[in-house]
Tab-separated table of C-alpha atoms in Angstrom:
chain	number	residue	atom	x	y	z
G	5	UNK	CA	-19.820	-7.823	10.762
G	6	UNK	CA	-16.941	-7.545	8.456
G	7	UNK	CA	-17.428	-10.863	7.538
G	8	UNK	CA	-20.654	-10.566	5.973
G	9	UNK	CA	-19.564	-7.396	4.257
G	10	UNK	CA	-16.545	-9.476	2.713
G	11	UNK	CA	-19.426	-11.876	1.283
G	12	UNK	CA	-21.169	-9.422	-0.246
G	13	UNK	CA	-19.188	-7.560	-2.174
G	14	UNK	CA	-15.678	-8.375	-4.053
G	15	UNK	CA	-13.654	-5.462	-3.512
G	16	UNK	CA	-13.654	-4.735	0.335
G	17	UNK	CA	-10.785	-2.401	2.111
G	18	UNK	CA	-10.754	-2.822	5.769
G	19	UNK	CA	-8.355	0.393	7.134
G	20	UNK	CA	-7.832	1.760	10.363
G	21	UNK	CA	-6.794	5.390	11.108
G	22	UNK	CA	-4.736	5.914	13.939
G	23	UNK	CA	-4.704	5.297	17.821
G	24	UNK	CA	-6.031	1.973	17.930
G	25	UNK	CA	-3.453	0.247	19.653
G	26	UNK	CA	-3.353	1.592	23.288
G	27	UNK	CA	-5.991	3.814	25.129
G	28	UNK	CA	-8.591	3.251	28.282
G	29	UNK	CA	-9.706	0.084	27.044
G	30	UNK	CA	-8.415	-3.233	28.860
G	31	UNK	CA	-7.453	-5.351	25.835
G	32	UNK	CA	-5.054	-2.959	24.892
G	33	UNK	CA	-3.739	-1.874	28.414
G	34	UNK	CA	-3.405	-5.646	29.446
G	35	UNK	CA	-1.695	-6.662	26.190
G	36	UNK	CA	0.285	-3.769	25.010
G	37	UNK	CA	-1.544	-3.792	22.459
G	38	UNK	CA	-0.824	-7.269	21.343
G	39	UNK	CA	-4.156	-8.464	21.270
G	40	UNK	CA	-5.537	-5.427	19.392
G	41	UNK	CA	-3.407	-6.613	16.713
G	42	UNK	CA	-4.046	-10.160	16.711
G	43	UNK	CA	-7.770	-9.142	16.284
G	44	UNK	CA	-6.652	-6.874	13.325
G	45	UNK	CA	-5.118	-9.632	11.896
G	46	UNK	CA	-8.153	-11.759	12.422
G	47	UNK	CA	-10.369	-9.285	10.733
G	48	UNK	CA	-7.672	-9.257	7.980
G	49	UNK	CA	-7.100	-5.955	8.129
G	50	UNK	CA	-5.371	-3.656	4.680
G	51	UNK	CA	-3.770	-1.069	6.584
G	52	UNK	CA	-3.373	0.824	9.682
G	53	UNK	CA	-1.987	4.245	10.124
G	54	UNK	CA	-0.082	5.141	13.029
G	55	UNK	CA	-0.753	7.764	15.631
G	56	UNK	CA	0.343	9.548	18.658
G	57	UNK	CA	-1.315	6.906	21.146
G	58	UNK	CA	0.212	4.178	19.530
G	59	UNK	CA	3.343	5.699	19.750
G	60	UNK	CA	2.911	5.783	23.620
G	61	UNK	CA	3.862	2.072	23.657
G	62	UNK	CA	7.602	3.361	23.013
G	63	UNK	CA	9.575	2.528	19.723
G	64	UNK	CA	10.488	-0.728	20.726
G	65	UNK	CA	7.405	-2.131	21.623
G	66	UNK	CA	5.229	-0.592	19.179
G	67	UNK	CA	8.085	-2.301	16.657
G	68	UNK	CA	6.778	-5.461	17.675
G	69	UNK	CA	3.681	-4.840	17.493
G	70	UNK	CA	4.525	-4.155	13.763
G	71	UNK	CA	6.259	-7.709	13.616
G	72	UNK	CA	3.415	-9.159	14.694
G	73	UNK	CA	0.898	-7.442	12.269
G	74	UNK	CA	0.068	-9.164	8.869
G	75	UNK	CA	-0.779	-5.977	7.553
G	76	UNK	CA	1.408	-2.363	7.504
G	77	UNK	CA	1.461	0.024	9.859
G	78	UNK	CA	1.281	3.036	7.880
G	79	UNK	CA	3.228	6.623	8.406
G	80	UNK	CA	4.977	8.719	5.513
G	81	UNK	CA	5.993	11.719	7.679
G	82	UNK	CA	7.647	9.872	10.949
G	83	UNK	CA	11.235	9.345	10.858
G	84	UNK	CA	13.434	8.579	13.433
G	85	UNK	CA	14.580	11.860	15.195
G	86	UNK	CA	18.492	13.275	13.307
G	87	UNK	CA	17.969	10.854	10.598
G	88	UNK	CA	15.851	10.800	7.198
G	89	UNK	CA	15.212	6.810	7.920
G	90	UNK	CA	11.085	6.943	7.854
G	91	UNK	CA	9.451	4.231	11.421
G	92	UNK	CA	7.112	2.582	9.488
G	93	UNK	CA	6.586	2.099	5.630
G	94	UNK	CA	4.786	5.008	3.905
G	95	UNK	CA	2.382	3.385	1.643
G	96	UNK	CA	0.937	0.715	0.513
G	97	UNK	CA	-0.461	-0.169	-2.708
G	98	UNK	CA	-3.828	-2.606	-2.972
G	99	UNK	CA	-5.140	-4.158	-6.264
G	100	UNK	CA	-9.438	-3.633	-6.684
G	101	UNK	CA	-10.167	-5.465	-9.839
G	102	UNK	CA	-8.067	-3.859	-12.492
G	103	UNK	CA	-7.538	-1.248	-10.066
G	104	UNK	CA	-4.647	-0.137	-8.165
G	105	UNK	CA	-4.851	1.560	-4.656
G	106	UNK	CA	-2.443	3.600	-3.181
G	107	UNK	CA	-2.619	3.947	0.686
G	108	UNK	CA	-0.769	6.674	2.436
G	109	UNK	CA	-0.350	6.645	6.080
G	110	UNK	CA	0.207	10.489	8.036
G	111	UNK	CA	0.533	11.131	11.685
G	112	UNK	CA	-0.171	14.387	13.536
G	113	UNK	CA	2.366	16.506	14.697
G	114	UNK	CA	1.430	15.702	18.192
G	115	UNK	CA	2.866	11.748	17.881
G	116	UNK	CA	6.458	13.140	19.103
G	117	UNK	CA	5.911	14.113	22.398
G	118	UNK	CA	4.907	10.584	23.137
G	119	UNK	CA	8.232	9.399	22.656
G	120	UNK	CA	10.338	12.463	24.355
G	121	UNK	CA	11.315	13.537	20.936
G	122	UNK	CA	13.033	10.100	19.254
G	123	UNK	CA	10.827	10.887	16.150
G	124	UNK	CA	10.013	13.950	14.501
G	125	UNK	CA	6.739	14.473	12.462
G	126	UNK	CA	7.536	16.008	9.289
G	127	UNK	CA	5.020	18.518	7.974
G	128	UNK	CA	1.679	16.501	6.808
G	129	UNK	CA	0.575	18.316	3.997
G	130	UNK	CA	3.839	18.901	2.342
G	131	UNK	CA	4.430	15.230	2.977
G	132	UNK	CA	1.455	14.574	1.344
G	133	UNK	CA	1.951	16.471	-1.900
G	134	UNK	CA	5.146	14.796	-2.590
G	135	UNK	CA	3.861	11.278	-1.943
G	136	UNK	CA	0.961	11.517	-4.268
G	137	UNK	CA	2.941	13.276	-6.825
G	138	UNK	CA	5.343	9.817	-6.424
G	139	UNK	CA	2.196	7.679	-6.579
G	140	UNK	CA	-0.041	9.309	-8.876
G	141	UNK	CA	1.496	7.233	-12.196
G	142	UNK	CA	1.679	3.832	-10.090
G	143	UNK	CA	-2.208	3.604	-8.536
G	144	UNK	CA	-5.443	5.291	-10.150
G	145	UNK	CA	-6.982	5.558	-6.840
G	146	UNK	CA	-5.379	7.286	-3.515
G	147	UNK	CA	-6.171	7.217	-0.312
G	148	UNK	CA	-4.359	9.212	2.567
G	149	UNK	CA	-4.902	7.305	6.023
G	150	UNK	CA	-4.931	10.369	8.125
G	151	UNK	CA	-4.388	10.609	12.369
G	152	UNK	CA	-4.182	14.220	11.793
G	153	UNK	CA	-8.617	15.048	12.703
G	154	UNK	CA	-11.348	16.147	10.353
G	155	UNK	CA	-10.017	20.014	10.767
G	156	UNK	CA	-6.395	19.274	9.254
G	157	UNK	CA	-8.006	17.111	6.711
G	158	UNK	CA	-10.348	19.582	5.539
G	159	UNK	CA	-7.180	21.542	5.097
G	160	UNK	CA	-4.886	18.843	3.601
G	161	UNK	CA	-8.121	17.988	1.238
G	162	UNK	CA	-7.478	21.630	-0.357
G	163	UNK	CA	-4.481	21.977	-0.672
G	164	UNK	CA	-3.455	19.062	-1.978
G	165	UNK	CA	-4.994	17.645	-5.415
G	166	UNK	CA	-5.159	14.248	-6.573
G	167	UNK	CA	-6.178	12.613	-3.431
G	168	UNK	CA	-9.229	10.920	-3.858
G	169	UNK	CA	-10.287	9.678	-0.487
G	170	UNK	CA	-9.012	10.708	2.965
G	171	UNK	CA	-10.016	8.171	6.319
G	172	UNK	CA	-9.668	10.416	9.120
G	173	UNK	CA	-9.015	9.410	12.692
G	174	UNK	CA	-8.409	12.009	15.920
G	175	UNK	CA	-9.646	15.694	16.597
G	176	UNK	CA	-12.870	16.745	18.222
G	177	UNK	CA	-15.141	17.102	15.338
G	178	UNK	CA	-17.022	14.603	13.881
G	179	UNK	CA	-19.626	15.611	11.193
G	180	UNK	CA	-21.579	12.102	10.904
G	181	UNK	CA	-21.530	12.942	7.441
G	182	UNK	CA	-18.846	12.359	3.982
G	183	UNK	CA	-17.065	15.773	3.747
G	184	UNK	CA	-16.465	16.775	-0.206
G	185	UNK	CA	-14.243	19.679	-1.454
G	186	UNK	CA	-15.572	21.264	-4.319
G	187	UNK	CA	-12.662	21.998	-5.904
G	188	UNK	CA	-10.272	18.591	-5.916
G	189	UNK	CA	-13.501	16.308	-5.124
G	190	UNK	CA	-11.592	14.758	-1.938
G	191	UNK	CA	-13.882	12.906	0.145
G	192	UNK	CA	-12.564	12.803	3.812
G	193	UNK	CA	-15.046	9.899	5.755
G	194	UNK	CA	-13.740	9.704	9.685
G	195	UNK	CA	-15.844	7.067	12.027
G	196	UNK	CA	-15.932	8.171	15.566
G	197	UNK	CA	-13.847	10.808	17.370
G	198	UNK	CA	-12.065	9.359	20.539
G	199	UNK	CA	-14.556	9.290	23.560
G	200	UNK	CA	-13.635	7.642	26.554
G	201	UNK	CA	-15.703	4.842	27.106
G	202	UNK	CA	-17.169	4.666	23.900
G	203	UNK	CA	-13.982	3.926	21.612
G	204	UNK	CA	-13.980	0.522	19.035
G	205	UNK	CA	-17.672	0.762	18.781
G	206	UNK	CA	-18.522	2.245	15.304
G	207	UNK	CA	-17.218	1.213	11.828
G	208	UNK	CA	-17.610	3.367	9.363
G	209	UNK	CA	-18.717	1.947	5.658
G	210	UNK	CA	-18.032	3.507	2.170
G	211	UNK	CA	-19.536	2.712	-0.762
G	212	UNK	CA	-17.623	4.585	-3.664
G	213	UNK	CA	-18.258	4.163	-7.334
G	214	UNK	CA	-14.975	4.124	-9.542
G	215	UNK	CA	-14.780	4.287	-12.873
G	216	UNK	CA	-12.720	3.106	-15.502
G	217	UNK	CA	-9.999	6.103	-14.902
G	218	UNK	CA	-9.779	5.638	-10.739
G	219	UNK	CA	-12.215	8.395	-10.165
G	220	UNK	CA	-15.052	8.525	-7.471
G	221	UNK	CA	-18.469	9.126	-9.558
G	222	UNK	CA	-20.699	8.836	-6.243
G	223	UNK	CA	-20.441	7.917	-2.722
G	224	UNK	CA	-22.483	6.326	0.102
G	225	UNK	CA	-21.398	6.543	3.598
G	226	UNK	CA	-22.407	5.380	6.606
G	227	UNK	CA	-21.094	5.399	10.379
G	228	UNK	CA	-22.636	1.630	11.607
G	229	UNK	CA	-22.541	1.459	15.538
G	230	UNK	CA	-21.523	-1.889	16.760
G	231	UNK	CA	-24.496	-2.972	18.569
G	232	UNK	CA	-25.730	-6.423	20.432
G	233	UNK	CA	-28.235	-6.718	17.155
G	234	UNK	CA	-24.750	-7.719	15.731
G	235	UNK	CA	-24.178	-11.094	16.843
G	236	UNK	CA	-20.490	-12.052	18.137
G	237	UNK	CA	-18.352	-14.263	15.533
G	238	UNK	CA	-17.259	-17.214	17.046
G	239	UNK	CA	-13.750	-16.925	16.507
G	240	UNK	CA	-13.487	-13.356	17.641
G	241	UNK	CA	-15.213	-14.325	20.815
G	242	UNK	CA	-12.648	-17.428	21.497
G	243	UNK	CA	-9.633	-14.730	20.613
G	244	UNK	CA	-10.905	-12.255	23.195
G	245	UNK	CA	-11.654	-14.957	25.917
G	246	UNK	CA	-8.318	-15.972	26.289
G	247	UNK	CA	-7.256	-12.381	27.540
G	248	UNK	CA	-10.313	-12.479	29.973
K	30	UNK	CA	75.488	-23.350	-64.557
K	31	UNK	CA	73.135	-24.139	-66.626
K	32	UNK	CA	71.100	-26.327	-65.143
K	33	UNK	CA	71.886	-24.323	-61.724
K	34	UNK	CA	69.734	-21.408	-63.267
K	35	UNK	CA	66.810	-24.263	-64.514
K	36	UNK	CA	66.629	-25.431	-61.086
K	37	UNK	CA	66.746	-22.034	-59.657
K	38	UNK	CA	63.561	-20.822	-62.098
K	39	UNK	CA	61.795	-23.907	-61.164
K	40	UNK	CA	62.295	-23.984	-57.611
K	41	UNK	CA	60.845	-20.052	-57.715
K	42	UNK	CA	58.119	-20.786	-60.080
K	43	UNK	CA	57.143	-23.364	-57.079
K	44	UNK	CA	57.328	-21.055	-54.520
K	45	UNK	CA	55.583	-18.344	-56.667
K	46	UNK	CA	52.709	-21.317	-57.181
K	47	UNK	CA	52.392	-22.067	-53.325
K	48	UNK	CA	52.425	-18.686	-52.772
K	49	UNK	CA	49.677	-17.789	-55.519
K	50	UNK	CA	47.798	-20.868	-53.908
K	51	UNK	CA	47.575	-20.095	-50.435
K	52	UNK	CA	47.065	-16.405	-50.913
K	53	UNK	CA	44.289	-17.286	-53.243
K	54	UNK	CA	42.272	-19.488	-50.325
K	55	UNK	CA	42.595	-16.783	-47.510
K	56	UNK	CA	41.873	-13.909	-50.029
K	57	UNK	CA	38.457	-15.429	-51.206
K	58	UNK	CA	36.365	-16.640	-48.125
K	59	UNK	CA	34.296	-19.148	-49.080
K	60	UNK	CA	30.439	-18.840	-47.304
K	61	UNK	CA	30.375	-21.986	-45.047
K	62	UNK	CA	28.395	-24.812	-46.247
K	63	UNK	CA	24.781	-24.158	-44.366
K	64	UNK	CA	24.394	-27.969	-42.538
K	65	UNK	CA	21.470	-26.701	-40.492
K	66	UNK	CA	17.342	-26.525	-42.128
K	67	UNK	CA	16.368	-23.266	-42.089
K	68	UNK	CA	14.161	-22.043	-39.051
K	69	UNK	CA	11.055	-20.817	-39.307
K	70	UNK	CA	11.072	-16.883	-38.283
K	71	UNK	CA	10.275	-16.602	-34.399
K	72	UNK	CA	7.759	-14.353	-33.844
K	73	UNK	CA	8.535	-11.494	-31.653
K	74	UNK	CA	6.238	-11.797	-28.685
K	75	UNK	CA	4.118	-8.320	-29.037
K	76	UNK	CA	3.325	-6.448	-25.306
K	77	UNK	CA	0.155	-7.642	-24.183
K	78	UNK	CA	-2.307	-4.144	-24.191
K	79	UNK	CA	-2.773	-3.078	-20.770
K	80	UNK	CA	-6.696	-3.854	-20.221
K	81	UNK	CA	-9.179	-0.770	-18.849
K	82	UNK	CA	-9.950	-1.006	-15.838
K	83	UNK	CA	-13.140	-2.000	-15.394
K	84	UNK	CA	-15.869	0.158	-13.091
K	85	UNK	CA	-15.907	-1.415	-10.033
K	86	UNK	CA	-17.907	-0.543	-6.497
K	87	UNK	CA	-14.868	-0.592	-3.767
K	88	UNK	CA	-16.274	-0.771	-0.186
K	89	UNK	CA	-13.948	0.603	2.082
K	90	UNK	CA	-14.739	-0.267	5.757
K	91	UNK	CA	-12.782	1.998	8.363
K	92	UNK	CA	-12.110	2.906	11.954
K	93	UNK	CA	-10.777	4.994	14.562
K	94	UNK	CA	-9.301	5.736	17.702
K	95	UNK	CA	-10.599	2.846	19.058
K	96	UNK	CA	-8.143	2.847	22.074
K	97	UNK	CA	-7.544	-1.009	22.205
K	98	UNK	CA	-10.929	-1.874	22.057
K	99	UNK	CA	-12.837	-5.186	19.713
K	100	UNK	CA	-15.879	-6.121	19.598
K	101	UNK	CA	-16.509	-9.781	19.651
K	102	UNK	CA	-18.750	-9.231	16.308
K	103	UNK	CA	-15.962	-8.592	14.513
């Protein structure tokens, strides 16, 4: 699937939001995780934020993981618990065309207590503000990779100007729709919520017109469920067969 | 005593001459001969203009919570 969508069009981010790691699914149980990110890395993912599930694979492991990972974990408000030394890098920046992309990772509160306390989750929003204020002369476009659910985002949307998209993992609300506020023009797009079961098997796809100054003129989204009418890719099949 | 004095005078009017002579080289610097063709003028290399960025349709493709799950359709 995100194969053909790289041959069709030229400037193609591939993000994750958060929790993607580690959950009730077997690759990620069996593997720690480790094949998740091999697959990542086969899909060539841009960026992956972290969140609190991740984080349940302990610092040390999860650091790995990281290691492993040809792209960047993502988290601007995690740092390592009596210290100002941030886990994972805050941001990335991406090149569209003439365009430069600024990717900032958050993680929800939450994220500590699945590490007893060795990080602590400093406050999102305010996080936020200062990041894009940093960014806003480097990149013309930013997006905030967010494991803090639709709800927060909403709020972080509002609050915060300047950010131009927000991908939104967690929470319970999904609104199968792209979320604008009025007043900054943030568009917050979020895939699937977590459902047992169900997880890893909808992509969301954005389709955002820029113009010359960074700035999102019109949208199309669309949540794509990962059904058998998709037909496996041959090396993804031969990655996941050696963990069966 | 005569001729004392005579040598005297000359003997200062030499020193006086030596004197007049060497102050007269370092007191007048003398622009060094120019052995080298004069150079063109380089031309200072002017900052490329930053282009305008260009409209552009950015697909971003994204996902979730998906618990350490992949589909083998990538």
């Amino acid at each position: 699937m995100v194969k053909q969508e790289r041959q069709n069009t030229p400037y193609l981010l591939l993000l994750d939001a958060g929790d993607s790691l580690l959950g009730d699914r077997f690759l990620g149980q069996q593997t720690q995780g480790k094949g998740i990110v091999e697959a990542m890395n086969l899909l060539r993912y841009d960026a992956m934020a972290l969140g609190g599930g991740d984080m349940r694979l302990g610092l040390d492991t999860l650091r790995q993981r990281m290691a492993e990972a040809k792209f960047p974990f993502l988290s601007a408000n995690v740092v390592l618990s009596g210290t100002e030394t941030l886990f994972a890098e805050p941001y990335v920046i991406q090149e569209a065309g003439d365009h430069r992309v600024a990717i900032i990772g958050l993680t929800e509160p939450g994220a500590a207590d699945a590490v007893q306390g060795a990080i602590t989750v400093l406050d999102p929003i305010e996080t936020a503000r200062r990041y894009v204020a940093e960014l806003s002369p480097k990149a013309g476009i930013i997006i905030v990779l967010s494991h803090l659910g639709v709800e927060e985002n909403i709020k972080l949307a509002g609050e915060v100007e300047g950010i131009d998209l927000i991908v939104s993992g967690a929470g319970q609300v999904l609104p199968g729709r792209a979320i604008q506020n009025e007043a900054t023009k943030t568009l917050i797009i979020q895939a699937e919520v977590p459902s047992p079961g169900h997880a890893g098997r909808t992509v969301g796809v954005a389709r955002l017109q820029i113009d010359s100054q960074g700035k999102i003129t019109s949208h199309q989204w669309t949540a794509i469920s990962l059904t058998p009418d998709f037909a496996d890719d041959p090396e993804m099949r031969a990655l996941l067969s050696t963990y069966q | 005593m005569k001729r004392e004095a005579r040598n005297m005078v000359g003997f200062l009017m030499l020193i006086g001459l030596a004197l007049v002579g060497c102050s007269g080289v370092t007191s007048t610097p003398t622009p060094s001969p120019t052995s080298t063709p004069t150079k063109a003028p380089t031309p200072v290399p002017r900052p490329s203009p930053i282009p305008t960025p260009q409209p552009i349709e950015l697909t971003v493709l994204h996902t979730n919570d998906t618990w350490g799950y992949s589909e083998p359709c990538g």
